[in-house]
PDB file of C-alpha atoms in Angstrom:
ATOM      1  CA  MET A  27       0.810  -0.050   0.221  1.00 40.00           C
ATOM      2  CA  ALA A  28       1.476   3.296  -1.175  1.00 42.00           C
ATOM      3  CA  GLU A  29       1.867   5.286   1.905  1.00 46.00           C
ATOM      4  CA  SER A  30       0.454   9.075   1.276  1.00 45.00           C
ATOM      5  CA  GLN A  31       2.363  12.542   1.481  1.00 41.00           C
ATOM      6  CA  PRO A  32       1.002  15.206   3.677  1.00 44.00           C
ATOM      7  CA  LEU A  33      -0.498  17.893   1.219  1.00 43.00           C
ATOM      8  CA  ARG A  34       2.075  21.427   1.522  1.00 52.00           C
ATOM      9  CA  THR A  35       0.113  23.124  -1.163  1.00 52.00           C
ATOM     10  CA  PRO A  36      -3.022  25.244   0.553  1.00 55.00           C
ATOM     11  CA  THR A  37      -6.157  23.801  -1.728  1.00 53.00           C
ATOM     12  CA  PRO A  38      -8.975  25.996  -2.537  1.00 56.00           C
ATOM     13  CA  ARG A  39     -11.145  24.424   0.297  1.00 57.00           C
ATOM     14  CA  SER A  40      -9.004  24.318   2.877  1.00 62.00           C
ATOM     15  CA  LEU A  41      -9.515  28.164   2.645  1.00 65.00           C
ATOM     16  CA  CYS A  42     -12.852  28.417   3.286  1.00 70.00           C
ATOM     17  CA  PRO A  43     -12.808  28.775   6.910  1.00 78.00           C
ATOM     18  CA  TYR A  44     -11.018  30.947   6.621  1.00 78.00           C
ATOM     19  CA  PHE A  45     -11.873  34.083   4.257  1.00 80.00           C
ATOM     20  CA  GLY A  46     -15.566  32.983   5.965  1.00 79.00           C
ATOM     21  CA  GLN A  47     -14.778  33.519   8.881  1.00 82.00           C
ATOM     22  CA  ALA A  48     -12.663  35.912   8.821  1.00 83.00           C
ATOM     23  CA  LEU A  49     -15.681  37.769   7.048  1.00 81.00           C
ATOM     24  CA  TRP A  50     -18.092  36.590   9.388  1.00 81.00           C
ATOM     25  CA  PHE A  51     -16.032  37.429  12.490  1.00 83.00           C
ATOM     26  CA  SER A  52     -15.298  41.104  10.334  1.00 81.00           C
ATOM     27  CA  TYR A  53     -18.968  42.275  10.202  1.00 81.00           C
ATOM     28  CA  PHE A  54     -21.626  39.758  11.501  1.00 81.00           C
ATOM     29  CA  HIS A  55     -20.675  38.200  14.755  1.00 82.00           C
ATOM     30  CA  PRO A  56     -23.230  39.686  16.901  1.00 85.00           C
ATOM     31  CA  GLU A  57     -20.289  39.996  19.353  1.00 87.00           C
ATOM     32  CA  LYS A  58     -16.968  41.442  18.575  1.00 86.00           C
ATOM     33  CA  LEU A  59     -14.424  39.922  19.367  1.00 83.00           C
ATOM     34  CA  PRO A  60     -11.324  40.866  17.811  1.00 81.00           C
ATOM     35  CA  GLY A  61      -9.130  37.180  18.511  1.00 85.00           C
ATOM     36  CA  ALA A  62     -11.622  35.981  16.698  1.00 83.00           C
ATOM     37  CA  LYS A  63     -11.082  38.365  13.929  1.00 85.00           C
ATOM     38  CA  ASP A  64      -7.377  38.174  14.165  1.00 87.00           C
ATOM     39  CA  ARG A  65      -7.222  34.542  14.946  1.00 90.00           C
ATOM     40  CA  TYR A  66      -8.608  34.374  10.662  1.00 86.00           C
ATOM     41  CA  ILE A  67      -6.646  37.092   9.310  1.00 88.00           C
ATOM     42  CA  ASN A  68      -3.589  36.102  10.150  1.00 89.00           C
ATOM     43  CA  GLU A  69      -4.405  32.369   9.368  1.00 89.00           C
ATOM     44  CA  ILE A  70      -4.867  34.008   5.574  1.00 88.00           C
ATOM     45  CA  GLN A  71      -1.852  34.971   5.615  1.00 91.00           C
ATOM     46  CA  ARG A  72       0.165  32.211   6.826  1.00 91.00           C
ATOM     47  CA  VAL A  73      -1.980  29.859   4.085  1.00 89.00           C
ATOM     48  CA  THR A  74      -1.020  33.239   1.217  1.00 92.00           C
ATOM     49  CA  LYS A  75       2.526  32.412   2.472  1.00 93.00           C
ATOM     50  CA  VAL A  76       2.832  27.992   1.436  1.00 91.00           C
ATOM     51  CA  LEU A  77       1.710  29.304  -1.535  1.00 91.00           C
ATOM     52  CA  ASP A  78       3.845  31.905  -2.549  1.00 95.00           C
ATOM     53  CA  THR A  79       6.105  29.389  -1.132  1.00 94.00           C
ATOM     54  CA  ALA A  80       5.150  26.528  -3.035  1.00 92.00           C
ATOM     55  CA  LEU A  81       4.715  29.418  -6.290  1.00 94.00           C
ATOM     56  CA  THR A  82       9.224  29.828  -6.387  1.00 94.00           C
ATOM     57  CA  GLY A  83       9.801  28.409  -9.555  1.00 93.00           C
ATOM     58  CA  LYS A  84       6.494  28.033 -10.733  1.00 92.00           C
ATOM     59  CA  GLY A  85       3.595  30.477 -13.049  1.00 93.00           C
ATOM     60  CA  TYR A  86       0.656  27.921 -11.631  1.00 94.00           C
ATOM     61  CA  LEU A  87       0.788  25.718  -8.630  1.00 91.00           C
ATOM     62  CA  VAL A  88       1.052  22.420 -11.389  1.00 88.00           C
ATOM     63  CA  GLY A  89       4.224  23.343 -13.300  1.00 77.00           C
ATOM     64  CA  ASP A  90       3.677  25.065 -15.924  1.00 85.00           C
ATOM     65  CA  LYS A  91       0.013  24.676 -17.270  1.00 92.00           C
ATOM     66  CA  LEU A  92      -3.229  26.771 -15.047  1.00 94.00           C
ATOM     67  CA  THR A  93      -5.358  24.513 -13.769  1.00 92.00           C
ATOM     68  CA  PHE A  94      -8.757  24.625 -11.734  1.00 90.00           C
ATOM     69  CA  THR A  95      -6.414  24.824  -8.847  1.00 89.00           C
ATOM     70  CA  ASP A  96      -5.082  28.185  -9.378  1.00 92.00           C
ATOM     71  CA  LEU A  97      -8.738  29.237 -10.582  1.00 92.00           C
ATOM     72  CA  ALA A  98     -10.580  28.162  -7.952  1.00 89.00           C
ATOM     73  CA  PHE A  99      -7.964  30.434  -5.478  1.00 88.00           C
ATOM     74  CA  VAL A 100      -9.145  33.551  -7.134  1.00 89.00           C
ATOM     75  CA  PRO A 101     -12.647  34.531  -5.815  1.00 87.00           C
ATOM     76  CA  TRP A 102     -11.109  33.631  -2.159  1.00 84.00           C
ATOM     77  CA  TYR A 103      -9.264  36.211  -2.624  1.00 85.00           C
ATOM     78  CA  TRP A 104     -11.584  38.404  -4.715  1.00 83.00           C
ATOM     79  CA  ALA A 105     -13.110  38.329  -1.097  1.00 81.00           C
ATOM     80  CA  VAL A 106     -10.426  39.431   1.236  1.00 81.00           C
ATOM     81  CA  GLY A 107     -11.422  42.657  -0.563  1.00 78.00           C
ATOM     82  CA  ALA A 108     -14.181  42.813   1.309  1.00 77.00           C
ATOM     83  CA  LEU A 109     -12.311  42.860   4.774  1.00 80.00           C
ATOM     84  CA  GLU A 110     -10.481  46.478   3.569  1.00 77.00           C
ATOM     85  CA  GLY A 111     -13.824  46.868   6.270  1.00 74.00           C
ATOM     86  CA  SER A 112     -12.585  45.803   9.315  1.00 75.00           C
ATOM     87  CA  THR A 113      -8.454  44.948   8.102  1.00 82.00           C
ATOM     88  CA  PRO A 114      -7.484  48.247   5.823  1.00 82.00           C
ATOM     89  CA  GLY A 115      -5.011  47.261   3.838  1.00 83.00           C
ATOM     90  CA  LEU A 116      -4.405  42.822   3.487  1.00 85.00           C
ATOM     91  CA  LEU A 117      -4.635  41.846   0.428  1.00 86.00           C
ATOM     92  CA  LYS A 118      -2.017  45.213  -0.861  1.00 88.00           C
ATOM     93  CA  GLY A 119       0.171  44.053   2.660  1.00 89.00           C
ATOM     94  CA  LEU A 120      -0.562  40.381   0.486  1.00 90.00           C
ATOM     95  CA  LYS A 121       0.818  41.971  -2.876  1.00 92.00           C
ATOM     96  CA  LYS A 122       3.683  43.272  -1.314  1.00 94.00           C
ATOM     97  CA  ASP A 123       5.186  41.177   1.215  1.00 95.00           C
ATOM     98  CA  LEU A 124       5.141  37.723  -1.052  1.00 96.00           C
ATOM     99  CA  PRO A 125       6.039  38.615  -4.979  1.00 97.00           C
ATOM    100  CA  ASN A 126       5.319  34.826  -6.150  1.00 97.00           C
ATOM    101  CA  PHE A 127       1.982  34.745  -4.675  1.00 95.00           C
ATOM    102  CA  ALA A 128       0.859  39.268  -6.073  1.00 96.00           C
ATOM    103  CA  ALA A 129       2.627  37.455  -9.963  1.00 97.00           C
ATOM    104  CA  TRP A 130      -0.091  34.183  -9.993  1.00 96.00           C
ATOM    105  CA  LEU A 131      -2.808  36.265  -8.589  1.00 94.00           C
ATOM    106  CA  ALA A 132      -2.413  38.923 -11.295  1.00 95.00           C
ATOM    107  CA  ARG A 133      -1.569  36.276 -13.991  1.00 95.00           C
ATOM    108  CA  LEU A 134      -4.799  34.876 -13.266  1.00 95.00           C
ATOM    109  CA  GLU A 135      -6.580  38.339 -13.065  1.00 93.00           C
ATOM    110  CA  GLU A 136      -5.188  39.436 -16.671  1.00 95.00           C
ATOM    111  CA  ARG A 137      -7.704  36.709 -17.757  1.00 95.00           C
ATOM    112  CA  GLU A 138     -10.112  37.583 -20.226  1.00 97.00           C
ATOM    113  CA  SER A 139     -12.654  34.557 -18.602  1.00 94.00           C
ATOM    114  CA  VAL A 140     -11.049  35.654 -15.129  1.00 92.00           C
ATOM    115  CA  LYS A 141     -12.087  39.472 -16.622  1.00 93.00           C
ATOM    116  CA  LYS A 142     -15.931  38.219 -17.807  1.00 95.00           C
ATOM    117  CA  ALA A 143     -16.338  36.371 -14.624  1.00 91.00           C
ATOM    118  CA  LEU A 144     -15.562  39.643 -12.070  1.00 87.00           C
ATOM    119  CA  GLU A 145     -17.721  41.780 -14.505  1.00 90.00           C
ATOM    120  CA  LYS A 146     -20.122  39.024 -13.518  1.00 90.00           C
ATOM    121  CA  ARG A 147     -19.772  39.101 -10.052  1.00 83.00           C
ATOM    122  CA  LYS A 148     -19.393  42.995  -9.610  1.00 84.00           C
ATOM    123  CA  GLU A 149     -22.759  43.002 -11.930  1.00 88.00           C
ATOM    124  CA  LEU A 150     -24.621  40.918  -9.565  1.00 86.00           C
ATOM    125  CA  SER A 151     -23.721  42.194  -6.482  1.00 77.00           C
ATOM    126  CA  ALA A 152     -24.865  45.776  -7.034  1.00 77.00           C
ATOM    127  CA  PRO A 153     -27.658  47.190  -5.318  1.00 80.00           C
ATOM    128  CA  PRO A 154     -30.562  46.800  -7.847  1.00 80.00           C
ATOM    129  CA  LYS A 155     -31.412  49.910  -9.733  1.00 80.00           C
ATOM    130  CA  LYS A 156     -34.273  51.860  -9.812  1.00 75.00           C
TER     131      LYS A 156
END
């Protein structure tokens, strides 16, 4: 039987709790719990550092080939924008401190399909027109 290897790169599924809980404790939890919010912000920073390391010398997470894995991360990092009100500069700081991550996210966001998805997201998130 083959030994299983631990996954060294965060998966989009593994990010869900960190991003979701950071948003929850920043905006929706009835009681302000800075320690809880900070815990999840720290986890976002930690897993993004792991991504940055995994991207060293590579264009994408799976070598130099774009895969669904890369694209699945994009909406989670768009969600970081929603944290700007409670944690100003979070995404800007990640991009400044983690050059592999910043270049990778920029490459993804330059793709026409990703631009189209972002425009659709903005359209669907906009307040209803009167």
